[in-house]
Tab-separated table of C-alpha atoms in Angstrom:
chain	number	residue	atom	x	y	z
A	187	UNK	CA	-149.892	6.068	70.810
A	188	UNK	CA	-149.571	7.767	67.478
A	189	UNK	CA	-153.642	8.192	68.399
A	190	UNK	CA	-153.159	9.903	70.908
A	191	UNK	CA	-150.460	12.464	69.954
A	192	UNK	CA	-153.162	13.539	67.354
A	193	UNK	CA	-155.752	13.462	69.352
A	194	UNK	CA	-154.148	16.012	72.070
A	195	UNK	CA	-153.788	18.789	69.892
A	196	UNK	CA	-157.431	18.380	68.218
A	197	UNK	CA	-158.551	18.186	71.899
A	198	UNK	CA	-156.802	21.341	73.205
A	199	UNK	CA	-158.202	23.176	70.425
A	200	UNK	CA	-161.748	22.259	71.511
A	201	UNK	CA	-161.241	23.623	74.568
A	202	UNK	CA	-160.399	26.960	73.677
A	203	UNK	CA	-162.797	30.025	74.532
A	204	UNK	CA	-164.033	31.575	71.624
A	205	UNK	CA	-161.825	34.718	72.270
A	206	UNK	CA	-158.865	32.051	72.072
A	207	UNK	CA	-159.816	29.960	69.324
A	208	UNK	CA	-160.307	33.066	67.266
A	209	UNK	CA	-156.611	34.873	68.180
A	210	UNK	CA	-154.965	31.039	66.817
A	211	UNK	CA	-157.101	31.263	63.467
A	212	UNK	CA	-155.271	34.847	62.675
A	213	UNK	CA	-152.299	32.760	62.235
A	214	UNK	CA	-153.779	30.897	59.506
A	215	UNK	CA	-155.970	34.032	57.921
A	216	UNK	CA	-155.673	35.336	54.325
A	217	UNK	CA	-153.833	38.226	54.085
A	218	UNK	CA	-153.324	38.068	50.366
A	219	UNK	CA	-155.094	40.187	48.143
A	220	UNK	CA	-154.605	37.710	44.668
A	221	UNK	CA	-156.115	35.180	46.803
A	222	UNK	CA	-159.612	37.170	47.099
A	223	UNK	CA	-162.099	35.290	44.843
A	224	UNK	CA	-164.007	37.578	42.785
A	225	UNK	CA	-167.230	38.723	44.286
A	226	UNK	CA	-170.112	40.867	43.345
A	227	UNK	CA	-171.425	42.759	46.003
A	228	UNK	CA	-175.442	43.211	46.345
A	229	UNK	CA	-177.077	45.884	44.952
A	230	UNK	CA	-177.858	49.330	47.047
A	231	UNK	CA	-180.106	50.951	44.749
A	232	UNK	CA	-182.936	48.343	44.056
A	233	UNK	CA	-185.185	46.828	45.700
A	234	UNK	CA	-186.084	43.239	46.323
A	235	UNK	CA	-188.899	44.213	43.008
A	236	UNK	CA	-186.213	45.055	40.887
A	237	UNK	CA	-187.060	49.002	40.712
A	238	UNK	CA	-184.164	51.242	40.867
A	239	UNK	CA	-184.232	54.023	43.690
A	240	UNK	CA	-183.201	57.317	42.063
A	241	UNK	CA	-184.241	59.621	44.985
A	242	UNK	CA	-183.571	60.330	48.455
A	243	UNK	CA	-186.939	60.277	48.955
A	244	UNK	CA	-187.459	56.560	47.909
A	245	UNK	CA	-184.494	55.521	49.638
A	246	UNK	CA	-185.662	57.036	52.808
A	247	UNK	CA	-189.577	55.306	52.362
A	248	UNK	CA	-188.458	52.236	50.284
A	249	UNK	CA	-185.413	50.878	50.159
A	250	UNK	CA	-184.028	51.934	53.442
A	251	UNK	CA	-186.781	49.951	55.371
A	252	UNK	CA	-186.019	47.056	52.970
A	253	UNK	CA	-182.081	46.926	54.026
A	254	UNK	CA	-182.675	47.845	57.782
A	255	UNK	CA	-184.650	44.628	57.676
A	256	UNK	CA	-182.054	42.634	56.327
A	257	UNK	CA	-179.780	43.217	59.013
A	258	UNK	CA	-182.271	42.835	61.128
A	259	UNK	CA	-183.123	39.388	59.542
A	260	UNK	CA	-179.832	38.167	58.414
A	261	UNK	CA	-176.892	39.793	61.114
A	262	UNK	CA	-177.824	40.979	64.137
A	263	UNK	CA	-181.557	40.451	65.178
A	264	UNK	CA	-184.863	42.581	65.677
A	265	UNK	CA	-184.661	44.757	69.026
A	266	UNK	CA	-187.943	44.032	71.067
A	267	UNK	CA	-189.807	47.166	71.737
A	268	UNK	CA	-191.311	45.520	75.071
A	269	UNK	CA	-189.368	47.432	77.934
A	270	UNK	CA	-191.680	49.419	79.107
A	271	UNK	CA	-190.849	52.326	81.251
A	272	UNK	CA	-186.942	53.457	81.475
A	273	UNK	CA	-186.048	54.887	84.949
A	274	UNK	CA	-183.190	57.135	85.542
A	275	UNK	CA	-181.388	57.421	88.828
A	276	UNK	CA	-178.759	60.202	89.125
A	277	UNK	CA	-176.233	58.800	91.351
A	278	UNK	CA	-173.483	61.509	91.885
A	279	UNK	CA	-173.251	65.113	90.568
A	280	UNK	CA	-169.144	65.984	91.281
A	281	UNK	CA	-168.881	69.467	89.856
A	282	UNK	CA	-164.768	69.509	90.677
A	283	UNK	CA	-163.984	66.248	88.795
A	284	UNK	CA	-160.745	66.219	86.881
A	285	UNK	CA	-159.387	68.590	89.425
A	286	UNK	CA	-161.874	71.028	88.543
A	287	UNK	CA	-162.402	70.864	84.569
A	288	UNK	CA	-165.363	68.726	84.513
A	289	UNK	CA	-168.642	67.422	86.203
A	290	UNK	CA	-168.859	64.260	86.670
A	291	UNK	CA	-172.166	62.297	86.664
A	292	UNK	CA	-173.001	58.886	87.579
A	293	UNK	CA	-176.722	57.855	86.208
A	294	UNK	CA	-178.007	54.079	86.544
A	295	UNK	CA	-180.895	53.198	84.130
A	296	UNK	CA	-183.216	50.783	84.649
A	297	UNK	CA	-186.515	48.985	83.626
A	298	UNK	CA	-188.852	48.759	86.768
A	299	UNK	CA	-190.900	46.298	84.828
A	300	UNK	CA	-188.306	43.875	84.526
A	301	UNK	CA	-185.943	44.004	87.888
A	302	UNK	CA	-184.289	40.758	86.857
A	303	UNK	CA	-181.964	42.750	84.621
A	304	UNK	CA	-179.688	44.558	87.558
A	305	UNK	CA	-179.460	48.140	85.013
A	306	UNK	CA	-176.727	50.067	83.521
A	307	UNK	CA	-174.376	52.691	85.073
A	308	UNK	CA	-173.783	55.928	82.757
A	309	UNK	CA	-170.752	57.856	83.692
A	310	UNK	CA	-170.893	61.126	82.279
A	311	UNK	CA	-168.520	64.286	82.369
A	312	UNK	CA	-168.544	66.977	80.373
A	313	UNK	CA	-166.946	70.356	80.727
A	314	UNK	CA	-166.976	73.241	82.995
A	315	UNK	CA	-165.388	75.960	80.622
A	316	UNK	CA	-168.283	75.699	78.522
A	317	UNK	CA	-171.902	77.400	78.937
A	318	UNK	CA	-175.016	76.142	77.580
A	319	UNK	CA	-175.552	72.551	76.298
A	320	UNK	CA	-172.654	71.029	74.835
A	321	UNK	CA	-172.325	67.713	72.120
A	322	UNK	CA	-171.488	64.608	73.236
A	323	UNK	CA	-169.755	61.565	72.343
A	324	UNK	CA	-171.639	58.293	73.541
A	325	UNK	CA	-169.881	54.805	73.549
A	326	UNK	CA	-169.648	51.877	75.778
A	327	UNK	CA	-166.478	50.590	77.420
A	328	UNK	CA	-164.833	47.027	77.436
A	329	UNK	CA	-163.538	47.938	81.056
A	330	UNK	CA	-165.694	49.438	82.840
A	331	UNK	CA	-166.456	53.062	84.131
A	332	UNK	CA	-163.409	52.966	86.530
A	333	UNK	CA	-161.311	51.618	83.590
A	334	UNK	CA	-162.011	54.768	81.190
A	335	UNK	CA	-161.500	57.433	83.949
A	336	UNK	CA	-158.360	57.468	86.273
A	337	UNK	CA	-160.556	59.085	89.231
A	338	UNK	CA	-159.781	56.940	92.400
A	339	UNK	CA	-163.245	57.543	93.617
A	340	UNK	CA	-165.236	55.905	90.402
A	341	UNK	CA	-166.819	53.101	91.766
A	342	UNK	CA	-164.957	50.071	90.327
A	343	UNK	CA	-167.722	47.505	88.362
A	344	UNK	CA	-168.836	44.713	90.434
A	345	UNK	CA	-170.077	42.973	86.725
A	346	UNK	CA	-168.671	39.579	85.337
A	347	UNK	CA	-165.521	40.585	83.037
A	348	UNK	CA	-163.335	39.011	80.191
A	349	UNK	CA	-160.588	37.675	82.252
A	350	UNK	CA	-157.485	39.785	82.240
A	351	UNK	CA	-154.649	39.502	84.457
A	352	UNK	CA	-153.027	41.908	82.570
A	353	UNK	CA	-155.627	44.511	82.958
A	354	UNK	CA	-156.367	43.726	86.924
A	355	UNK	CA	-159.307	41.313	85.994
A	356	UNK	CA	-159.275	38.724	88.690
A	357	UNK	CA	-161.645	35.658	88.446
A	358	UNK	CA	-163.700	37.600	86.043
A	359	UNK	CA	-164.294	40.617	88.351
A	360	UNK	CA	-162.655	44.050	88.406
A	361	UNK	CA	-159.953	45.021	90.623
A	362	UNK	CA	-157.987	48.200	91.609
A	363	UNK	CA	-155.539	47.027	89.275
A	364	UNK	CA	-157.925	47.950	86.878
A	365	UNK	CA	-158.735	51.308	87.379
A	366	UNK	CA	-157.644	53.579	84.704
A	367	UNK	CA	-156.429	50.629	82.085
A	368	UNK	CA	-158.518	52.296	79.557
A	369	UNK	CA	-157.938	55.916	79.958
A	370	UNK	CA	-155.822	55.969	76.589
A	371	UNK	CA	-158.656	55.047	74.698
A	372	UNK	CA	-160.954	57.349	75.938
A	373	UNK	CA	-158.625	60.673	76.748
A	374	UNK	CA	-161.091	62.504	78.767
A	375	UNK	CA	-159.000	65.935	78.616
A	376	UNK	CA	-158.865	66.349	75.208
A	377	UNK	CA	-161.992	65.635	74.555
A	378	UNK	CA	-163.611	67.895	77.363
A	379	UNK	CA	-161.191	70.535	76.154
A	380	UNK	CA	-162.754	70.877	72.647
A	381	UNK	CA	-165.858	71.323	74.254
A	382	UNK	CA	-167.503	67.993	74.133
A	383	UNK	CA	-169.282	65.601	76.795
A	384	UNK	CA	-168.610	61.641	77.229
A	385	UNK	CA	-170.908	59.364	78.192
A	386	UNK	CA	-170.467	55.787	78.402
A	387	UNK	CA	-171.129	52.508	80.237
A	388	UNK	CA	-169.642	49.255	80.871
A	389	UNK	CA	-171.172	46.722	77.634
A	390	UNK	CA	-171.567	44.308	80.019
A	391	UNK	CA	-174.161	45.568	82.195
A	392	UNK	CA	-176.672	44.879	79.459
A	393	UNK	CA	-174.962	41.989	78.342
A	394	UNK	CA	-171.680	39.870	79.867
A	395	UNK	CA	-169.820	38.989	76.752
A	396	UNK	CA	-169.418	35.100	76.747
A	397	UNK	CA	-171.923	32.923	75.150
A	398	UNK	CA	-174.235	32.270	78.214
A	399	UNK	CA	-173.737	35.568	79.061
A	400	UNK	CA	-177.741	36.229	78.066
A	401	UNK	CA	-178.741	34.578	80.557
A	402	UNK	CA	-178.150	37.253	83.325
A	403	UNK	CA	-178.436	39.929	81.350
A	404	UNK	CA	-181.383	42.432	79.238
A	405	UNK	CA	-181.588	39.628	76.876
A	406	UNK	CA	-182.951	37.225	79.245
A	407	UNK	CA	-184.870	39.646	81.269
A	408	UNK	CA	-187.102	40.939	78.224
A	409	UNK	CA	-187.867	37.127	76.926
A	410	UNK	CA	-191.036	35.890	78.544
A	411	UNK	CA	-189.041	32.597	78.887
A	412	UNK	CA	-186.076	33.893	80.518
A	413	UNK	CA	-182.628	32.103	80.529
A	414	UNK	CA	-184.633	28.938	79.074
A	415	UNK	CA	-184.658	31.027	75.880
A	416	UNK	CA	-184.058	29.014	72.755
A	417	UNK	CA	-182.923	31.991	70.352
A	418	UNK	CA	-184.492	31.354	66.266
A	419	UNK	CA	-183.073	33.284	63.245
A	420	UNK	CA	-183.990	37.008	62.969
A	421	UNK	CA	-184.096	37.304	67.155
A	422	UNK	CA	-181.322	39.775	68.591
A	423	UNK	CA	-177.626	38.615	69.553
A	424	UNK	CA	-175.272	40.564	72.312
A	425	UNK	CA	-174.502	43.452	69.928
A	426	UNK	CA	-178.138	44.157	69.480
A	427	UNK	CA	-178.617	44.190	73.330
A	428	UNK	CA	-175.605	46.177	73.387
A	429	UNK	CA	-176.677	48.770	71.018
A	430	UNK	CA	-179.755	49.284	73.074
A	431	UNK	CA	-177.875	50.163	76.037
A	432	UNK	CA	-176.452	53.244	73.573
A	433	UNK	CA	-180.093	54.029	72.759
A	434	UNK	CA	-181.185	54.324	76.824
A	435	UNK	CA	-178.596	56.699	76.894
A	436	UNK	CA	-179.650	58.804	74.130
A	437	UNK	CA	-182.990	58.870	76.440
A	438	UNK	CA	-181.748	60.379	79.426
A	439	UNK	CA	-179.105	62.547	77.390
A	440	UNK	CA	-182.307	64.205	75.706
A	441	UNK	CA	-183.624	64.798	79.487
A	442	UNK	CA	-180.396	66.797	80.447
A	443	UNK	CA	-180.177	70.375	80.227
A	444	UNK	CA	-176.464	70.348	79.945
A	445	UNK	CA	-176.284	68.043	77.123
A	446	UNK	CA	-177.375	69.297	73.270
A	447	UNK	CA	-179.476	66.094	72.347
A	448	UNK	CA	-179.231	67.492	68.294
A	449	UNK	CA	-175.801	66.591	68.450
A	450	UNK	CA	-174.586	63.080	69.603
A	451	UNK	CA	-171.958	61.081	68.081
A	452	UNK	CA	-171.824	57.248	68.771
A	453	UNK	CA	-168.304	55.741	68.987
A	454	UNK	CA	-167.184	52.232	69.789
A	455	UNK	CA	-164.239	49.822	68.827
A	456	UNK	CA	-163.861	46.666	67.229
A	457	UNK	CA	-167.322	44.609	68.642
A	458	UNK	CA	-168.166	47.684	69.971
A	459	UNK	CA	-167.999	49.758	67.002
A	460	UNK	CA	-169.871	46.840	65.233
A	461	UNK	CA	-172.276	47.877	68.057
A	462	UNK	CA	-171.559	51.632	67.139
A	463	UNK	CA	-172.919	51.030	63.160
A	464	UNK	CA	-175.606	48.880	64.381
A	465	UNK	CA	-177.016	51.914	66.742
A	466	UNK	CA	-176.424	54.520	63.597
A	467	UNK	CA	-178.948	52.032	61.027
A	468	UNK	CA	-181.491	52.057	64.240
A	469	UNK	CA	-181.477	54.972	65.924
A	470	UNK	CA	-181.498	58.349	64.002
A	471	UNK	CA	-181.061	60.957	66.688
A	472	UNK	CA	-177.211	60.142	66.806
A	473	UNK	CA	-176.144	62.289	64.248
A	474	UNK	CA	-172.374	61.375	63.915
A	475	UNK	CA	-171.461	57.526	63.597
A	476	UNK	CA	-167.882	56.971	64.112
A	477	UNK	CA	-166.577	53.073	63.601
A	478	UNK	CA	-163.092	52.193	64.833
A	479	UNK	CA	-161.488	49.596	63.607
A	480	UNK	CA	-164.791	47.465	63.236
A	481	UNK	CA	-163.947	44.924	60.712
A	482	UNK	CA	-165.750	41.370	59.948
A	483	UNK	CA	-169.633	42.107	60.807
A	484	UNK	CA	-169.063	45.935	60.970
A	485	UNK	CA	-167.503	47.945	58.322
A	486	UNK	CA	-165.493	45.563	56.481
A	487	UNK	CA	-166.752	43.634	53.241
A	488	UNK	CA	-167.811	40.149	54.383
A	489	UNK	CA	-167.347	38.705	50.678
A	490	UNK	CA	-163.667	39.627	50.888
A	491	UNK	CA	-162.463	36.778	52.982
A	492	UNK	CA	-159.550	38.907	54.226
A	493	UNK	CA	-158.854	38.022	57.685
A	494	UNK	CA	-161.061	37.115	60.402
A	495	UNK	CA	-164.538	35.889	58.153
A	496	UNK	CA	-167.891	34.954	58.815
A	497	UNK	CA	-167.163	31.414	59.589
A	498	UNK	CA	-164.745	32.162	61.990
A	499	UNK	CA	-166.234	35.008	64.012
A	500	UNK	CA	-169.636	33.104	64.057
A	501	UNK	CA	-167.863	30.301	65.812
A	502	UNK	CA	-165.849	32.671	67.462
A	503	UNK	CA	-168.792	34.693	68.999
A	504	UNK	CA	-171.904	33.023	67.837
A	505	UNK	CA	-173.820	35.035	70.591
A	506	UNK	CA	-173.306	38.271	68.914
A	507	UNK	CA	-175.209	37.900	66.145
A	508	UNK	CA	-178.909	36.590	65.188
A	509	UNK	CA	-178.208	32.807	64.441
A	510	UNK	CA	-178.831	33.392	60.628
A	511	UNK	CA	-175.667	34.676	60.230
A	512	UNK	CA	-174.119	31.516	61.132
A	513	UNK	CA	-175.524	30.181	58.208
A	514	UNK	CA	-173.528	32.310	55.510
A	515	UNK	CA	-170.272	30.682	57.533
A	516	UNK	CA	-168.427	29.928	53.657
A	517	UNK	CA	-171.417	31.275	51.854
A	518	UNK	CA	-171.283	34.672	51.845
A	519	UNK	CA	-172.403	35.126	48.088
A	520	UNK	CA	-175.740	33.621	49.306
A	521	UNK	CA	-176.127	36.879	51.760
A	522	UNK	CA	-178.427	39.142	50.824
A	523	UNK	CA	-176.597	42.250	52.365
A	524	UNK	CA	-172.952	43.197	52.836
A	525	UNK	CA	-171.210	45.662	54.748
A	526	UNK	CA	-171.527	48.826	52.213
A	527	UNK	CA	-175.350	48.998	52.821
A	528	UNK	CA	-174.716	49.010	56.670
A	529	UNK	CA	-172.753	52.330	56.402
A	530	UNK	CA	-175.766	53.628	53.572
A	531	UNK	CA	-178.030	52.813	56.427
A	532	UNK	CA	-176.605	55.817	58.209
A	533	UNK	CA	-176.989	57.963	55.479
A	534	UNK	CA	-177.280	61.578	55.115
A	535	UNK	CA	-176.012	61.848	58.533
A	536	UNK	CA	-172.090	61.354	58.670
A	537	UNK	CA	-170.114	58.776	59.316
A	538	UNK	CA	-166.514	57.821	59.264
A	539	UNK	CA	-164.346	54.739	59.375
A	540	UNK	CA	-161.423	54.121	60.743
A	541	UNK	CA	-158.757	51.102	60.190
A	542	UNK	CA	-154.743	50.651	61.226
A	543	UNK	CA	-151.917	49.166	59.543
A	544	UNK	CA	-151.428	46.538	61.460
A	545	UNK	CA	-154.624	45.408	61.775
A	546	UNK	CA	-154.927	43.418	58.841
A	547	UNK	CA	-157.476	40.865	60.661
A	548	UNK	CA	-159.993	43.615	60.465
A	549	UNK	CA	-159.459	43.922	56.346
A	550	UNK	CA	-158.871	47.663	55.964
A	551	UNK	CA	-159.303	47.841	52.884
A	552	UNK	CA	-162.572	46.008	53.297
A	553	UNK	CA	-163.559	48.919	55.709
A	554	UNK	CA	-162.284	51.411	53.255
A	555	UNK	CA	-164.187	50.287	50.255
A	556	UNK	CA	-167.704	49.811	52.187
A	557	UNK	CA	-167.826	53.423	52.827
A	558	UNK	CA	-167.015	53.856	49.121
A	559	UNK	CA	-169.522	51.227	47.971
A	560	UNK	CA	-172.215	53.395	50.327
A	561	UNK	CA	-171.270	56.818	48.111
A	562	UNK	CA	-174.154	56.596	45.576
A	563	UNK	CA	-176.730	56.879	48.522
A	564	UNK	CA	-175.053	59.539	50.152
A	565	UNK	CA	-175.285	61.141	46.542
A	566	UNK	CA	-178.823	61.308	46.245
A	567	UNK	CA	-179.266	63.278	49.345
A	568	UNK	CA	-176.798	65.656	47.593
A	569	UNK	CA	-173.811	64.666	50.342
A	570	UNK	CA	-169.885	63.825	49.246
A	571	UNK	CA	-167.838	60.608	50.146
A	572	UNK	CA	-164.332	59.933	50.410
A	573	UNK	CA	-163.614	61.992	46.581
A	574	UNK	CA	-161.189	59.353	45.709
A	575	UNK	CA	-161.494	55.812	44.643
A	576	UNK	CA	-158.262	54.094	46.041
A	577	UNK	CA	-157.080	53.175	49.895
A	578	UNK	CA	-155.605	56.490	50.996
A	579	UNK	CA	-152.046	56.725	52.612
A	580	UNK	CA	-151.071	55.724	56.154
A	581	UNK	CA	-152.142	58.660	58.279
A	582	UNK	CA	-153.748	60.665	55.387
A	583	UNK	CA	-157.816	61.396	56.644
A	584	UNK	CA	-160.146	61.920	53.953
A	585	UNK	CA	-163.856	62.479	53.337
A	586	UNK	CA	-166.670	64.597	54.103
A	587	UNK	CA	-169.573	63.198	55.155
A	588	UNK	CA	-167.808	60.134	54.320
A	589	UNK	CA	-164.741	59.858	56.253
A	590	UNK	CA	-162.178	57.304	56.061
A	591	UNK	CA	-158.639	57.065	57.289
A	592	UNK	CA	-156.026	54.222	58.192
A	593	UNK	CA	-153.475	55.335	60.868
A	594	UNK	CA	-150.002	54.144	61.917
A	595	UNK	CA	-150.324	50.992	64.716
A	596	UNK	CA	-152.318	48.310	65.900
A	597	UNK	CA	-155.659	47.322	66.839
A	598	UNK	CA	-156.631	50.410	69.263
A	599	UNK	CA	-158.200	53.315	70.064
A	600	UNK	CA	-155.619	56.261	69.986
A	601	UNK	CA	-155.307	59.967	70.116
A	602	UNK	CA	-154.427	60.030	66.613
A	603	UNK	CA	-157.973	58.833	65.910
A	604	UNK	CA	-159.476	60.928	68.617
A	605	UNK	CA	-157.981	63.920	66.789
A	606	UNK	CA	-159.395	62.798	63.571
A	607	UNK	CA	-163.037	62.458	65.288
A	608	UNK	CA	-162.978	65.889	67.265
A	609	UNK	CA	-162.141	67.362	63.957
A	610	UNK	CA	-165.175	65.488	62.023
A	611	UNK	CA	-167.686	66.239	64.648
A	612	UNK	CA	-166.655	69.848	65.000
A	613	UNK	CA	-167.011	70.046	61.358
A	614	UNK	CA	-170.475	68.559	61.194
A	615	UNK	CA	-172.095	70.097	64.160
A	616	UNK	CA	-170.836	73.477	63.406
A	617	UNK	CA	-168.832	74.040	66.416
């Protein structure tokens, strides 16, 4: 009997979905400072050889390649580069959308070369009080198109979703419940009214976010072997595939007159802003990267063991990542990388990190002191960081071209941030 009382609990744990399983370990989590071991981080500024990189020059032909392969390697996976063509199908053009400030546009991309993946729907608005081309912010959405706009007539997602009562998700499908349950975190109006576009797209249109969720999705549909795909170290996880479906926007946002392709800023929370860092390091032409509240696996400092860590989010969410990373589960001084030289990889361009208070399971301080720890290659393209060596004050932005701050609140996307953003991308693109 006594068995079996133990056994339960052990059993019921099992069973949890990785979401589940990792919400119980943040019960259990450091959140002690004096309990960090002491870690050395890897070095930016030499290369595997041993020769020191004291120019942007050799960063940019030496060691940047070096680094951008050790993520590639080690975190998240290579991209393929076997798509082929890229279609774009405008959908809707509503000129009068937000009762008149904005046009709307609905764009689904595809791959004609590989019709088992079903596409991805763009949803785009941007601003009618503006003339000429205007900058954009491009991000995907954990909800949906319908869930980031209020609009009755946005087409509500007919893709698998996280399950949600809460937020109208009914047997893994969207609902009318769920229109509009992520407005907050994208607030169209402000946005628009500071002149900027949105674009955006449901993440799981390229990928459904549960660990067979490859199997009907780009993943699948760009392996020669389909869902009977067994993944090896170094090939792409979901936030690779992800991050692609940000780069297929950039494509068609460079087609549109309306839209000034110089000047795109790619934004995304928590996963998704892992997914957000990982576009920056691979895909230059966004010129602002913005990371909210990113934590283990994007901004924060995996040797830190502060909060959620690499063994549990690889357990967690072991389709995210290329299966090497798995292996540094406990290990992490046997990585060759570490979060600093993921924000370096966006370097010159600018890039800014964002944390909350009470979102200690994402290690803000971790987040805080990669962007420091990415300073001296930002420095030798003559370019300023944060100007200060210590965590800054609750609600006190900082930074130039690197930004930092850590805001009042929980794990979220607020206007507080989205007033820190709109003033870092107006500052940057000269607005």
């Amino acid at each position: 009997m006594r068995k079996s009382t133990l056994f339960l609990p052990l059993f019921s744990l099992m069973m949890l979905s990785g979401e589940d399983w990792a919400e119980a370990q943040q019960k259990t989590a450091n959140y002690d400072e004096s309990k960090i071991v002491p870690y050395e981080l890897p070095k930016l500024l030499v290369t595997r050889e041993g020769t020191e990189i004291n120019s942007a020059e050799d960063w940019t032909n030496v060691r940047r390649p070096e680094v951008l392969a050790l993520f590639q390697e080690h975190v998240f996976g290579r991209t393929p580069g076997n798509w082929g063509k890229v279609s774009f199908e405008t959908k809707e053009v509503k000129k009068d959308a937000l009762g008149g400030k904005a046009t709307r546009k609905l764009i689904h991309i595809s791959l004609p070369e590989h019709p088992n993946w079903a596409g991805m729907d763009v949803m785009i608005y941007q601003p009618n009080n503006v003339s000429g081309p205007v900058p954009c912010f491009v991000g995907p959405s954990f909800g949906g198109n319908h869930a980031v706009s209020t609009e009755p007539d946005v087409p509500l997602s007919t893709r698998w979703m996280r399950p949600s009562k809460e937020k109208g998700i009914v047997d893994n499908r969207a609902t009318e419940a769920s229109r509009g349950n992520e407005s907050s975190r994208w607030p169209l109006e402000m946005i628009l009214g500071q002149g900027f576009a949105v674009a955006t797209y449901y993440y799981g249109d390229v990928e459904p976010d549960h660990a067979d969720g490859w199997k009907e999705g780009l993943r699948a549909a760009l392996s020669k072997d389909g869902a009977n795909t067994e993944w090896k170290n170094g090939d792409w996880g979901a936030i690779g595939a992800w991050s692609w479906g940000l780069s297929r926007i950039a494509d068609y946002l460079e087609t549109d007159p309306d839209i000034d392709a110089q000047k795109l800023a790619v934004i995304g929370h928590s996963r998704l802003g892992k997914t957000s860092l990982w576009t920056g390091a691979q895909d230059p032409r966004f010129s602002v990267v913005i990371s909210n509240n990113s934590g283990e696996g994007g901004a924060a400092i995996m040797r830190r063991n502060f909060g959620e860590t690499t063994a549990i989010i690889t357990k967690s969410f072991p389709h995210w990542f290329t299966k090497t990373y798995s292996s540094y589960a406990n290990n992490e001084a046997a990585c060759p990388i570490d979060k600093h030289m993921l924000i370096a990889l966006q370097a010159p361009r600018p890039v800014y990190i964002a944390s909350a208070v009470e979102d200690q399971w994402a290690d803000p301080k971790g987040e805080f002191l990669s962007g420091l720890n990415a300073e001296p290659v930002y420095a030798l393209f003559g370019k300023k960081g944060y100007g200060v060596k210590e965590q800054p004050a609750i609600d006190h932005p900082l930074g130039d071209s690197i930004a930092y701050h850590i805001r009042t609140g929980k794990h979220d996307v607020t206007s507080y941030d989205w007033e820190q953003y709109l003033r870092f991308a107006k500052r940057h693109f000269g607005k």
